[in-house]
Coordinates of C-alpha atoms in Angstrom, one line a residue:
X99 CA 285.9 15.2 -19.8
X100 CA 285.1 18.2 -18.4
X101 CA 286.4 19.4 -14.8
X102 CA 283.8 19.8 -12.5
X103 CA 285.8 22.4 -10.1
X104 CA 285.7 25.7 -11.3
X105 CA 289.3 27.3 -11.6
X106 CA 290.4 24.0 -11.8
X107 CA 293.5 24.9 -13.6
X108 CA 294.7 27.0 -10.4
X109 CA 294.0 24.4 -8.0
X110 CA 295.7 21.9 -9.9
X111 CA 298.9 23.9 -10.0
X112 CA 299.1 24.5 -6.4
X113 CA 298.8 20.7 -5.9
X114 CA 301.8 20.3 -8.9
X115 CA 304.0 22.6 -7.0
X116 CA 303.8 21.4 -3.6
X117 CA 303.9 17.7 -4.9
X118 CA 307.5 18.9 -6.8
X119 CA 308.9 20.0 -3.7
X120 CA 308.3 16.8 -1.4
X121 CA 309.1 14.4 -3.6
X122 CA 310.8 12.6 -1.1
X123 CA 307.7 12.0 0.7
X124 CA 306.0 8.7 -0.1
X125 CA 302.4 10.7 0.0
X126 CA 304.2 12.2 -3.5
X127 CA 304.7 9.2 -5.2
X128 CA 303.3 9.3 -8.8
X129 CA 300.7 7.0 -7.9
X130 CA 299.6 9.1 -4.9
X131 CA 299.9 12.3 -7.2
X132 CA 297.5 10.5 -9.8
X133 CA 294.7 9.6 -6.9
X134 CA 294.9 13.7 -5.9
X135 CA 294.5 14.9 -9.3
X136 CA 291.6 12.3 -9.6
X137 CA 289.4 14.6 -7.6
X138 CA 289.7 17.6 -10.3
X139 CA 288.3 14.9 -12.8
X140 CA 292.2 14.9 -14.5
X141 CA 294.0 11.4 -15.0
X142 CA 297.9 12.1 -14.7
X143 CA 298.8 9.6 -17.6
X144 CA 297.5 10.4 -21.3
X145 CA 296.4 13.5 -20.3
X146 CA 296.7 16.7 -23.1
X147 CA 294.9 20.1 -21.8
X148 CA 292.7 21.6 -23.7
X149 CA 291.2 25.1 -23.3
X150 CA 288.1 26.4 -24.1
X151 CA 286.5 29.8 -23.8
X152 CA 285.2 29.7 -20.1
X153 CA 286.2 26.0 -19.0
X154 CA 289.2 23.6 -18.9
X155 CA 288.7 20.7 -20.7
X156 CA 290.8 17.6 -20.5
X157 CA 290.7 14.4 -23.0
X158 CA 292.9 11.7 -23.6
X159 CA 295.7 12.2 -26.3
X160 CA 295.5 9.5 -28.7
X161 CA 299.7 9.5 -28.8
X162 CA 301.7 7.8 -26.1
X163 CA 302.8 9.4 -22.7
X164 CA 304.5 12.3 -23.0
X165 CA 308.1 11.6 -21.8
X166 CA 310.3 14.7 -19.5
X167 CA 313.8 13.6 -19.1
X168 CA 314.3 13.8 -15.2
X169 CA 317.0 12.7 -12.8
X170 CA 314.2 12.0 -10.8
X171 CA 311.4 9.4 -12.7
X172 CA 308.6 9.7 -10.4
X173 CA 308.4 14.1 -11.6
X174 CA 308.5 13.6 -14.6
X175 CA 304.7 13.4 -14.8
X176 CA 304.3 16.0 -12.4
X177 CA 306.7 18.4 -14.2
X178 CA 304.9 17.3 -17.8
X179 CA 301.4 18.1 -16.0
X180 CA 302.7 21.7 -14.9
X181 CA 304.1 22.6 -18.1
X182 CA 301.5 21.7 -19.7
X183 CA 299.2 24.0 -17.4
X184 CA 301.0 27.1 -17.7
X185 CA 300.9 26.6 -21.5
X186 CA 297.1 26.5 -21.5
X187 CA 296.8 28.6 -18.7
X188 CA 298.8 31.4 -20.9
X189 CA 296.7 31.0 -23.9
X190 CA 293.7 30.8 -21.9
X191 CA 294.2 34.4 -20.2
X192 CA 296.4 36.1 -22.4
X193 CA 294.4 36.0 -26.1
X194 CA 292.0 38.3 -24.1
X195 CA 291.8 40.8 -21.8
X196 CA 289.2 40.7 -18.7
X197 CA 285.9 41.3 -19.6
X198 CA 283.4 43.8 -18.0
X199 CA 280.3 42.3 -17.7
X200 CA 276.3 43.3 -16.7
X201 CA 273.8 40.7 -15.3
X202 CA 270.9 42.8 -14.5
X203 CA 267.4 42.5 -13.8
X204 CA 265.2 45.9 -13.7
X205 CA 261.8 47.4 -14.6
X206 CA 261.9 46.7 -17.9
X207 CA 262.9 43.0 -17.6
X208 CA 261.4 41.8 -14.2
X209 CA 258.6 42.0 -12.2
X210 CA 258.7 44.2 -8.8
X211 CA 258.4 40.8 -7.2
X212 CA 261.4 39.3 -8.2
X213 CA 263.5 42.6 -8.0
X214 CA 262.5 42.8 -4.5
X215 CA 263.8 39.3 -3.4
X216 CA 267.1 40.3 -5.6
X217 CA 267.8 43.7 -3.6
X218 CA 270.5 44.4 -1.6
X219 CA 270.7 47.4 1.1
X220 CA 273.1 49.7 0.6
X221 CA 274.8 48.5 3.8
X222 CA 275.6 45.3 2.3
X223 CA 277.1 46.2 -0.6
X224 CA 280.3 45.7 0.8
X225 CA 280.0 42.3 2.2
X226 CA 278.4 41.2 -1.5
X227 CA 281.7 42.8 -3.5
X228 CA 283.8 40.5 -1.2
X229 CA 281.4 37.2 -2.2
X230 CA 281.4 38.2 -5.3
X231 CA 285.4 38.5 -6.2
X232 CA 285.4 35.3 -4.0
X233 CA 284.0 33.8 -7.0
X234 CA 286.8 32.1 -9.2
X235 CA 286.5 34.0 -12.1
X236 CA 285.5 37.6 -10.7
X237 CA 288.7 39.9 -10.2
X238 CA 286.4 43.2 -9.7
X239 CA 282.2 44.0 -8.9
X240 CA 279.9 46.4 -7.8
X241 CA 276.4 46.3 -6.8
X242 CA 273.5 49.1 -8.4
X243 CA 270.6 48.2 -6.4
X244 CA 267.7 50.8 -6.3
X245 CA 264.0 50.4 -6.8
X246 CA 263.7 49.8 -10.6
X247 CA 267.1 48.1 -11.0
X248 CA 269.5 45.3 -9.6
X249 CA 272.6 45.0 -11.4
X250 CA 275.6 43.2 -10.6
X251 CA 278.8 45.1 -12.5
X252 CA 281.8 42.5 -12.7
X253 CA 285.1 42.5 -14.3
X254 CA 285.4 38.5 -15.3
X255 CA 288.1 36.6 -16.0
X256 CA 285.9 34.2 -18.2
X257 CA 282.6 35.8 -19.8
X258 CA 280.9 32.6 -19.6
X259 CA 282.4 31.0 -16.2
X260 CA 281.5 34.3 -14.5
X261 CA 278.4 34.9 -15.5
X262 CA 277.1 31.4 -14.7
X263 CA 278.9 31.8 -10.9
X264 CA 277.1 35.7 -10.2
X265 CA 274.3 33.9 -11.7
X266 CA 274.0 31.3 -9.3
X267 CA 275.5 33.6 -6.0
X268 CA 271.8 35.8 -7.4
X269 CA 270.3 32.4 -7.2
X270 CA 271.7 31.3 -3.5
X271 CA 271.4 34.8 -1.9
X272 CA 267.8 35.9 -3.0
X273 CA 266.2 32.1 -3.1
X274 CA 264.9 32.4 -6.8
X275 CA 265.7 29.7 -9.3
X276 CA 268.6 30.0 -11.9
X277 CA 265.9 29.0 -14.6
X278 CA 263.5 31.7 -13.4
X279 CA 266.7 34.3 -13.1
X280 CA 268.0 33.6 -16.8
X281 CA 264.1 33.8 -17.9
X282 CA 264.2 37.9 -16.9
X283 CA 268.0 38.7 -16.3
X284 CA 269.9 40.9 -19.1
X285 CA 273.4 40.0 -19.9
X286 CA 276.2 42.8 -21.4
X287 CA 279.4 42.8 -22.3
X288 CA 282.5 45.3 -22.3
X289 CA 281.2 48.2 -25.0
X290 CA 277.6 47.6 -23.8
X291 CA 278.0 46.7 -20.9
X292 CA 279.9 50.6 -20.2
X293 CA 277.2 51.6 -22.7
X294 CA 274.4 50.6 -20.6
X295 CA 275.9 51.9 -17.3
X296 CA 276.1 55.3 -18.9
X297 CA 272.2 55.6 -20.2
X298 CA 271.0 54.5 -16.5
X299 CA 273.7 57.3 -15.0
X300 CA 271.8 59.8 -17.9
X301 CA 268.6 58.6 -16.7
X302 CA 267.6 56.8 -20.5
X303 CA 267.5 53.5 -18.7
X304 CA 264.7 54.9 -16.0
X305 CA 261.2 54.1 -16.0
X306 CA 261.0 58.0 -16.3
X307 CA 262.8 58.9 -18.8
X308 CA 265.7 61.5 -17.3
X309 CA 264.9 60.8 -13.6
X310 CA 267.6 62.7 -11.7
X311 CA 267.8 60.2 -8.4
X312 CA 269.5 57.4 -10.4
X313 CA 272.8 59.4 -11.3
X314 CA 272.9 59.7 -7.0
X315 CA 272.5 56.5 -6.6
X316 CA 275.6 55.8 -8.8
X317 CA 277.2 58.1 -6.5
X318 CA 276.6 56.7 -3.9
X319 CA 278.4 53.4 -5.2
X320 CA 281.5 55.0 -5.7
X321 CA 281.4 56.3 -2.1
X322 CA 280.2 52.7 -0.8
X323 CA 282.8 51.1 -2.9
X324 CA 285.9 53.6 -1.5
X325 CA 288.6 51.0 0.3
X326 CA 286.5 48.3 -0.6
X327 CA 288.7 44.9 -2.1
X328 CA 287.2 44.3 -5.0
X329 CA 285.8 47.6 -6.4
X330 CA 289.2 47.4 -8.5
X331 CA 290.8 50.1 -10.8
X332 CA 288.5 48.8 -14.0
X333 CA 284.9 48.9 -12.3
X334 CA 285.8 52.2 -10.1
X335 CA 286.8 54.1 -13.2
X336 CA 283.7 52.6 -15.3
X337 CA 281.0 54.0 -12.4
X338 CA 283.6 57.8 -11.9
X339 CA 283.1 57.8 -16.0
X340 CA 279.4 57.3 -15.8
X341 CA 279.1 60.1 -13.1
X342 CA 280.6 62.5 -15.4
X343 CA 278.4 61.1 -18.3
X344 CA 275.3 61.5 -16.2
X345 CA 276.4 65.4 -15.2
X346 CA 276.9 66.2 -18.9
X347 CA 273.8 64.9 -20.6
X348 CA 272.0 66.8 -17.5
X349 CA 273.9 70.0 -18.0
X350 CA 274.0 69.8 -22.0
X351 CA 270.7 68.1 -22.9
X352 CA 268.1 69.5 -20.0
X353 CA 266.3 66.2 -20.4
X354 CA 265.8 66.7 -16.4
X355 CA 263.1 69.3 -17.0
X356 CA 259.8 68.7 -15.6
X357 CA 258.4 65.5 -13.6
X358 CA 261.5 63.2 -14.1
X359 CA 261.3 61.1 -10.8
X360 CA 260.1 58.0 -9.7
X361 CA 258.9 60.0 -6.1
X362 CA 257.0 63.0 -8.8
X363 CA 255.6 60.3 -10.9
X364 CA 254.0 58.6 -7.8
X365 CA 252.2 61.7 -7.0
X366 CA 251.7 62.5 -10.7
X367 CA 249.4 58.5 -10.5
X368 CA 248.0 59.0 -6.6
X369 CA 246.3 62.8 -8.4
X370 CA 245.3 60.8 -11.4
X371 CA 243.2 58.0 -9.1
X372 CA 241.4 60.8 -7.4
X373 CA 238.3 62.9 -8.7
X374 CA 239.5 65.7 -9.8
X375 CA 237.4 68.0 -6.9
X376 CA 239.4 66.1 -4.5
X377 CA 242.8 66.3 -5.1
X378 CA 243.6 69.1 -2.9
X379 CA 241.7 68.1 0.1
X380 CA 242.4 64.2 0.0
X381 CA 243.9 64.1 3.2
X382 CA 247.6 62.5 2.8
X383 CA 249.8 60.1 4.7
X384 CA 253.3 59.5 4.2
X385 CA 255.1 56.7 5.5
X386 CA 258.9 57.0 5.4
X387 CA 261.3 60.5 5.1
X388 CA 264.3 59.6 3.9
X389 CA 265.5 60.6 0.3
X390 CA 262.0 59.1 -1.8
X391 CA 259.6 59.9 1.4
X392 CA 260.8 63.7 1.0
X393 CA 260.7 64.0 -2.7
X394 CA 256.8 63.2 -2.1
X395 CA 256.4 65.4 0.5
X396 CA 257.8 68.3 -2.3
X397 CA 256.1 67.2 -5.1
X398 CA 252.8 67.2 -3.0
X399 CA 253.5 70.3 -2.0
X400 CA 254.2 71.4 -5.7
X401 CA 250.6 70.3 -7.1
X402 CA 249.0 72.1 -3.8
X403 CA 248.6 70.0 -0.7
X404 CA 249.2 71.9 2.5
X405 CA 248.9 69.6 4.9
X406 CA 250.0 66.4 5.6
X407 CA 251.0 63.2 8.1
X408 CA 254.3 61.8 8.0
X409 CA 255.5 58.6 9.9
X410 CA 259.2 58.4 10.3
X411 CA 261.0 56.0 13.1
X412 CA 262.9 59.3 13.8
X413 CA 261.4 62.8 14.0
X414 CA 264.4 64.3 13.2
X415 CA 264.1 64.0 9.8
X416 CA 260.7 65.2 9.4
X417 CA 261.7 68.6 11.6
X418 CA 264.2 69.3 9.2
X419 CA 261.6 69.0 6.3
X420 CA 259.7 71.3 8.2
X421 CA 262.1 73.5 8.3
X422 CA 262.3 73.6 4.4
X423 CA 258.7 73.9 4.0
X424 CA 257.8 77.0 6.4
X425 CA 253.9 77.0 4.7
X426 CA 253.5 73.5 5.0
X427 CA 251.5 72.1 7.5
X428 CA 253.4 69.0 8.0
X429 CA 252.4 66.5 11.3
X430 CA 254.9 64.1 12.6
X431 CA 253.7 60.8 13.9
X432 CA 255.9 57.6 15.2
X433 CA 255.9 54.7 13.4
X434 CA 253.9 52.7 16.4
X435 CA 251.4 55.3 15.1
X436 CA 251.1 54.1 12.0
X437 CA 248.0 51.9 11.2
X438 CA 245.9 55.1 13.3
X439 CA 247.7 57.5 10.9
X440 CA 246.3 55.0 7.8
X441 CA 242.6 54.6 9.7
X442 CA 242.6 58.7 8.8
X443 CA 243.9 58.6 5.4
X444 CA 242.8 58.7 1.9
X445 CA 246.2 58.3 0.2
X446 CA 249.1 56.2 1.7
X447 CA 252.7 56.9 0.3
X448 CA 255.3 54.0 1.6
X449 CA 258.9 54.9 1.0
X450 CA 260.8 52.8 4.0
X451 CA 263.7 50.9 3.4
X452 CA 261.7 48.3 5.5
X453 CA 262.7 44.3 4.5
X454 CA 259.2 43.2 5.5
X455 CA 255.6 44.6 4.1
X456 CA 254.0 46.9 6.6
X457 CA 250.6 46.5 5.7
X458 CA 249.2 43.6 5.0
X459 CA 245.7 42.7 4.2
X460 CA 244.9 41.9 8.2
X461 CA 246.0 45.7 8.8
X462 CA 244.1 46.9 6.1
X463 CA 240.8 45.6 6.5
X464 CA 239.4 46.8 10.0
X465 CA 240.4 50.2 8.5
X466 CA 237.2 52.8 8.5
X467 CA 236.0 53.4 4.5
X468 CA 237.0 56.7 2.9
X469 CA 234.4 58.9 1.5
X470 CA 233.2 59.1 -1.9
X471 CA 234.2 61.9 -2.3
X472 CA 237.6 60.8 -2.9
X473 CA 236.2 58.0 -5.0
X474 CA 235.7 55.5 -2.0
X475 CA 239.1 54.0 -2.5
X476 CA 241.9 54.2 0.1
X477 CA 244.8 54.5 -2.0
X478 CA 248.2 52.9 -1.4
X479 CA 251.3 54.1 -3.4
X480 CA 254.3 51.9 -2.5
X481 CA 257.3 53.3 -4.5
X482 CA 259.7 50.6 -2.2
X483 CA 261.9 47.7 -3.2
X484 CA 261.1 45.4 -1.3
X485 CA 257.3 46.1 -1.3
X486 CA 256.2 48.0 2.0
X487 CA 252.8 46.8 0.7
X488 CA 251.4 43.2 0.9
X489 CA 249.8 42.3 -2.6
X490 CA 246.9 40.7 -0.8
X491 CA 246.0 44.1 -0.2
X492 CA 244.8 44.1 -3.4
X493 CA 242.2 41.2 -2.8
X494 CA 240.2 44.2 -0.4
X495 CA 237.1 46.0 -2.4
X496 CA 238.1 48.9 0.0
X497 CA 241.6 49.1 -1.6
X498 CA 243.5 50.5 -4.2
X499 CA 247.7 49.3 -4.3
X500 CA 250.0 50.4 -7.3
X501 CA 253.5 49.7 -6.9
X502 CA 256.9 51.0 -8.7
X503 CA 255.6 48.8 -11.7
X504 CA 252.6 50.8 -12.2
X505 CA 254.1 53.8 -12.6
X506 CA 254.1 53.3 -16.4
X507 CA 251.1 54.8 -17.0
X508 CA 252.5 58.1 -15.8
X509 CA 255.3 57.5 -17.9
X510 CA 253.5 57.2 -21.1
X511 CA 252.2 60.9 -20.5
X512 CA 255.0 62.8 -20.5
X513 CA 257.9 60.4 -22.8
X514 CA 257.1 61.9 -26.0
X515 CA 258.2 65.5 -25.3
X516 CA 261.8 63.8 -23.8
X517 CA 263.0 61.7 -27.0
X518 CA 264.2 64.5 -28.6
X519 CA 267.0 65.2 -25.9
X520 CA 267.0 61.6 -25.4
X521 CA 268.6 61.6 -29.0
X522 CA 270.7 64.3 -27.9
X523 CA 272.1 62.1 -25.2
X524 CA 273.0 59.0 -26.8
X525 CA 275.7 61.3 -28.8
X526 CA 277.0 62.1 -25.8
X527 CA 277.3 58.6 -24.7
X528 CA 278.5 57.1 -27.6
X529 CA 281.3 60.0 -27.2
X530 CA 282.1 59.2 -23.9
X531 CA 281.7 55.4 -23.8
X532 CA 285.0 55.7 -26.7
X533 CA 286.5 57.7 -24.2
X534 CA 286.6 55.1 -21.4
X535 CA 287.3 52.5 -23.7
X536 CA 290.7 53.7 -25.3
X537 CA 291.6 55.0 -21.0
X538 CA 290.8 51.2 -20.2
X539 CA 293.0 50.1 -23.2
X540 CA 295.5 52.4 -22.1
X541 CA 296.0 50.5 -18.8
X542 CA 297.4 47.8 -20.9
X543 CA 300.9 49.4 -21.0
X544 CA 301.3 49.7 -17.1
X545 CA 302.7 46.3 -16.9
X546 CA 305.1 46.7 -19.0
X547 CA 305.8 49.8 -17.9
X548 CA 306.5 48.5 -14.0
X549 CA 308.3 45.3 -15.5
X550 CA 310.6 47.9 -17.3
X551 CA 311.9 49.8 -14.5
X552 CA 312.2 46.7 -12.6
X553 CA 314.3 45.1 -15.2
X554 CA 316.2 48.1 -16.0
X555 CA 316.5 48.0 -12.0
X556 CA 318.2 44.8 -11.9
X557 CA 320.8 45.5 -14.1
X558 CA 321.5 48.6 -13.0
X559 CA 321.7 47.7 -8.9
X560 CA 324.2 44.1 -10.7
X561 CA 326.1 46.8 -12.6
X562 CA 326.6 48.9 -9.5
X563 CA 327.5 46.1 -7.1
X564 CA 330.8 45.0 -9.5
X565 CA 331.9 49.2 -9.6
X566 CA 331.4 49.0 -6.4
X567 CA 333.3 45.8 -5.6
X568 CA 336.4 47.2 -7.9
X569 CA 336.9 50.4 -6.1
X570 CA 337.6 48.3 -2.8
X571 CA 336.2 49.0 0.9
X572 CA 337.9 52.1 1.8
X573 CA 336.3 54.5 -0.6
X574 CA 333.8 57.1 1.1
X575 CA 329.9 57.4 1.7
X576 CA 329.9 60.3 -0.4
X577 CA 331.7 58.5 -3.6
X578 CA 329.3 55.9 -3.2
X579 CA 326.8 57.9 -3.3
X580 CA 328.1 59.9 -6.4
X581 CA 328.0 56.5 -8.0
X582 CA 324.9 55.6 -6.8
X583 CA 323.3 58.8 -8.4
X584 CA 325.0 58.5 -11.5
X585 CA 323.8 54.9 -12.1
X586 CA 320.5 55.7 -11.1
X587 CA 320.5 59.1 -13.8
X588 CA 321.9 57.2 -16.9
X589 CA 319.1 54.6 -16.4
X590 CA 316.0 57.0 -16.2
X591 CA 317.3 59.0 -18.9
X592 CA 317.8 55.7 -21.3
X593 CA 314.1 54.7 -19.9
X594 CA 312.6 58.5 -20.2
X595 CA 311.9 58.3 -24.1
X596 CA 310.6 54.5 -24.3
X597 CA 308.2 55.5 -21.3
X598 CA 307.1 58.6 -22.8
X599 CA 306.1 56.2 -25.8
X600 CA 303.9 53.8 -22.9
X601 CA 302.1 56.7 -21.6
X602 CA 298.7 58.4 -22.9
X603 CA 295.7 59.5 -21.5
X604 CA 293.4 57.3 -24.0
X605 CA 291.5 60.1 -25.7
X606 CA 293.8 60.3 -29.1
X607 CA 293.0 56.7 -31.0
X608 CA 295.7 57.3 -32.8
X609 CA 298.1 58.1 -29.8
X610 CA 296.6 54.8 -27.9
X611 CA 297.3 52.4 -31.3
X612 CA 300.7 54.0 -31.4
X613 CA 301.4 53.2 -27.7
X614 CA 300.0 49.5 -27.8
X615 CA 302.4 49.2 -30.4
X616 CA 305.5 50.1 -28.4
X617 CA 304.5 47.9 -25.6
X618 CA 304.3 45.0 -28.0
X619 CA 307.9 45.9 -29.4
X620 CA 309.2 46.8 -25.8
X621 CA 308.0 43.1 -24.6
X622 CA 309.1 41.3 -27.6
X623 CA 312.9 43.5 -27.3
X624 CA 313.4 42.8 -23.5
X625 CA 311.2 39.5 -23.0
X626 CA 309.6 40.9 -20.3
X627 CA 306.5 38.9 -20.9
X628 CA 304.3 41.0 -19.0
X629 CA 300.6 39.3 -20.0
X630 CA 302.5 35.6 -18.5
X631 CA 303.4 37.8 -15.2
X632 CA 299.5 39.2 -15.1
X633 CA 298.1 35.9 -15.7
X634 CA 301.0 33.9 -12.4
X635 CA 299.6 36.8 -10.2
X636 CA 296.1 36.2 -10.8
X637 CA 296.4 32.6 -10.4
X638 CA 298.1 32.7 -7.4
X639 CA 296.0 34.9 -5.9
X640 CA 292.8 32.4 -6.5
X641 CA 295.0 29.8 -4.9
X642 CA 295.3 31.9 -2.1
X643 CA 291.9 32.8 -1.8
X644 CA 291.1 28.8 -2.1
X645 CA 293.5 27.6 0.8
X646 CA 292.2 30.5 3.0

């Protein structure tokens, strides 16, 4: 029978543990006790648990009740029940690590209409982290949102039980369908998952192959994710890694070279739907002049355009482009100015981080016809997520609209001369993924490594107290310190060599078995059962979370 609570496990040890210490009260009596753990689905007589990857899973034992000897009848289910759960709970967590997991949707996967209903401003990547490790099984997340991607980056307790709860927060928070989501999402795991981060840091993953903007867009999740609970030790050093990886294929490959942008390939597909005799005088708008709205400004600029509109809500912005671009003829409007800006236009760039479309096909159809000399099209090149463009646009004979999606015909023209370095990359990656997978392995030993000290600690300070206690009241400050000190030096010069053996930086294989190994024998030696201490805090810390 399964339970239908996820973490169930958790709860049901919380409610063990406060029923154990009222057992006095008559709302603890075993048949009470019974009625409470009916609501996790979990009878308290004949009950064996059973663990499966993901889930808890309970079914009858075909054997009698097990029996506890207890002064007190009435525990002795409850103290069966909670012995039972930290067995399975133990196995459960401590045959495998946590898993870092991907469950993406981009360009290559989904279309720009789902993508856009998935997307999450950069403002709220915060708030989603802390849903997300609300989530029973997600210790650790981070949100890569951008205009050809969204990608949720978890570390999961459960692979299964995690990806089916991000699935369905995607599901609740963007309003598509779990069947629909599963139908385009990607789903990776620890090696490929870190894999896959790394080619879109590169820029292998891009719709242009070696687009720059994408490694800054990692960037800038690392400095969203600063302070925030939730972008944990494992995911921080997975997106720092992939900075470094993105850096190095740049500096060592030059697979950057040329048009690699999704802002340059816009441009690239505007100059390719215009006559040819045109493409210098097609008189340009562009809407938006942030990070995107600039790189098209440039890379107009670059194929000979000297003059241009720009609507920005802030003129600020524009000045300062202005300022770049000293031959440029660059005219600022406000965005109340808009639709009059498109009314003049032959080519409309959108690049807003706007929520809601700002043309739609009411706006565009009172608009004056362009000339054929630009092909009698007006031309809309919407490079946002979501859309800044209404797809009814399309429905106008006066119209052209190409999104972010339709940027693969520009693409097409210029892959061939990158796969060579894109070759050249993937060693690098594959390099650099072992890397961060023997320094994640290598966190394995701090446990053991804090539960050491602390248990050399508690002897020692025991040790001290009974010297202490012998030597009588009246001896001085300073011989108690002397004592103090030379407790404290014998200890961390007994600990110095087995800690040297727990510590390496994860880039020697053969230094990383070697120190997994002494952690083992360290455990085993001094029972400090570290993976049973991980696996109580975690637990408690999702029964927190639930009574909150």
């Amino acid at each position: 029978m399964a339970v239908s609570t996820s973490f169930a496990g958790a709860k049901l040890e919380a409610l063990l543990l406060k029923s154990s210490s009222s057992s006095s009260s008559a709302s603890t009596s075993k048949a009470s006790l019974a009625t409470q753990l009916s609501v996790f689905g979990i009878p308290i007589r004949n009950t064996r648990s059973l663990i499966q990857r993901g889930s808890f899973r309970c079914e009858a034992a075909s054997g009698p009740d097990v029996v506890v000897k207890s002064d007190n009848p009435s525990n002795a289910a409850t103290i069966s029940a909670l012995e039972q759960l930290k067995t399975s709970a133990a196995d459960r967590y401590t045959k495998e690590r946590s898993s870092i997991v991907v469950i993406g949707l981009s360009v290559h996967t989904a279309p720009v209409e789902m993508r856009e209903k998935l997307a999450i401003p950069e403002a709220e990547w915060p708030r989603a982290i802390g849903e997300l490790c609300g989530l029973n099984h997600i210790e650790e997340a981070a949100v890569l949102s951008t205009c050809n991607r969204m990608e949720i980056y978890v570390v999961a307790l459960s692979q299964h039980r995690g990806v089916k709860e991000v699935t369905e927060w995607m599901s609740k928070t963007s309003g598509i369908p779990v069947s629909e989501l599963c139908e385009h999402r990607f789903l990776l795991y620890n090696k490929d998952a870190t894999q896959h981060l790394f080619e879109v840091s590169a820029g292998l993953d891009s719709l242009v192959l070696g687009e720059g903007q994408i490694l800054a867009q990692v960037k800038q999740v690392v400095r969203v994710g600063q302070g925030v609970n939730g972008f944990g030790r494992n995911i921080s050093g997975l997106f720092k890694h992939a900075i470094t990886v993105g850096k190095r294929v740049r500096t060592e490959t030059n697979i950057a070279a040329g048009a690699v942008s999704v802002s340059s390939a816009a441009v690239e597909l505007a100059l390719m739907k215009l006559p040819e005799a045109s493409r210098v005088t097609a008189r340009m708008l562009v809407i938006g002049a942030g990070k995107m709205g600039k790189l098209v400004i440039k890379h107009l600029v670059a194929k000979g355009c000297t003059k241009m509109v720009v609507v920005n809500r802030t003129e600020e912005r524009v000045a300062a482009i202005c300022e770049e671009l000293k031959n440029v003829e660059i005219i600022y409007k406000p965005l109340e100015e808009m639709l009059a800006c498109a009314a003049n236009a032959d080519v409309v760039f959108t690049s807003t981080a706007s929520e809601n479309a700002l043309f739609l096909k009411e706006h565009v159809k009172d608009l004056p016809p362009v000339g054929q000399d630009v092909g009698g099209y007006r031309h809309f090149i919407d490079i946002s997520v979501p859309r800044n463009v209404g797809s009814c646009v399309s429905d106008l004979e006066t119209a052209r609209v190409y999104n972010v999606d339709d940027l693969k015909e520009v693409v097409a023209a210029n892959k061939e001369d990158r796969l060579q370095k894109a070759m050249e990359a993937q060693a690098i990656i594959t390099e650099e993924s072992k890397q961060f997978e023997a320094w994640r392995d290598s966190l394995e030993t701090v446990p053991t490594i804090k539960k050491l000290r602390a248990y050399a600690e508690r002897i020692r300070a025991a040790e001290l107290e009974k010297c202490l206690g012998k030597m009588g009241d009246d001896i001085s400050k300073k011989t108690r310190r002397a004592v103090d000190d030379l407790s404290r030096g014998i200890v961390n010069k007994l600990l110095h060599g087995p800690m040297q053996h727990l510590r390496c930086d994860g880039s020697d294989s053969r230094t990383l078995s070697e120190t997994l190994e002494n952690m083992h024998a360290l455990n085993r030696m001094f029972s400090l059962e570290t993976e049973i201490s991980v696996l109580e805090q975690k637990i408690r810390a999702k029964v927190e979370q639930t009574q909150k």
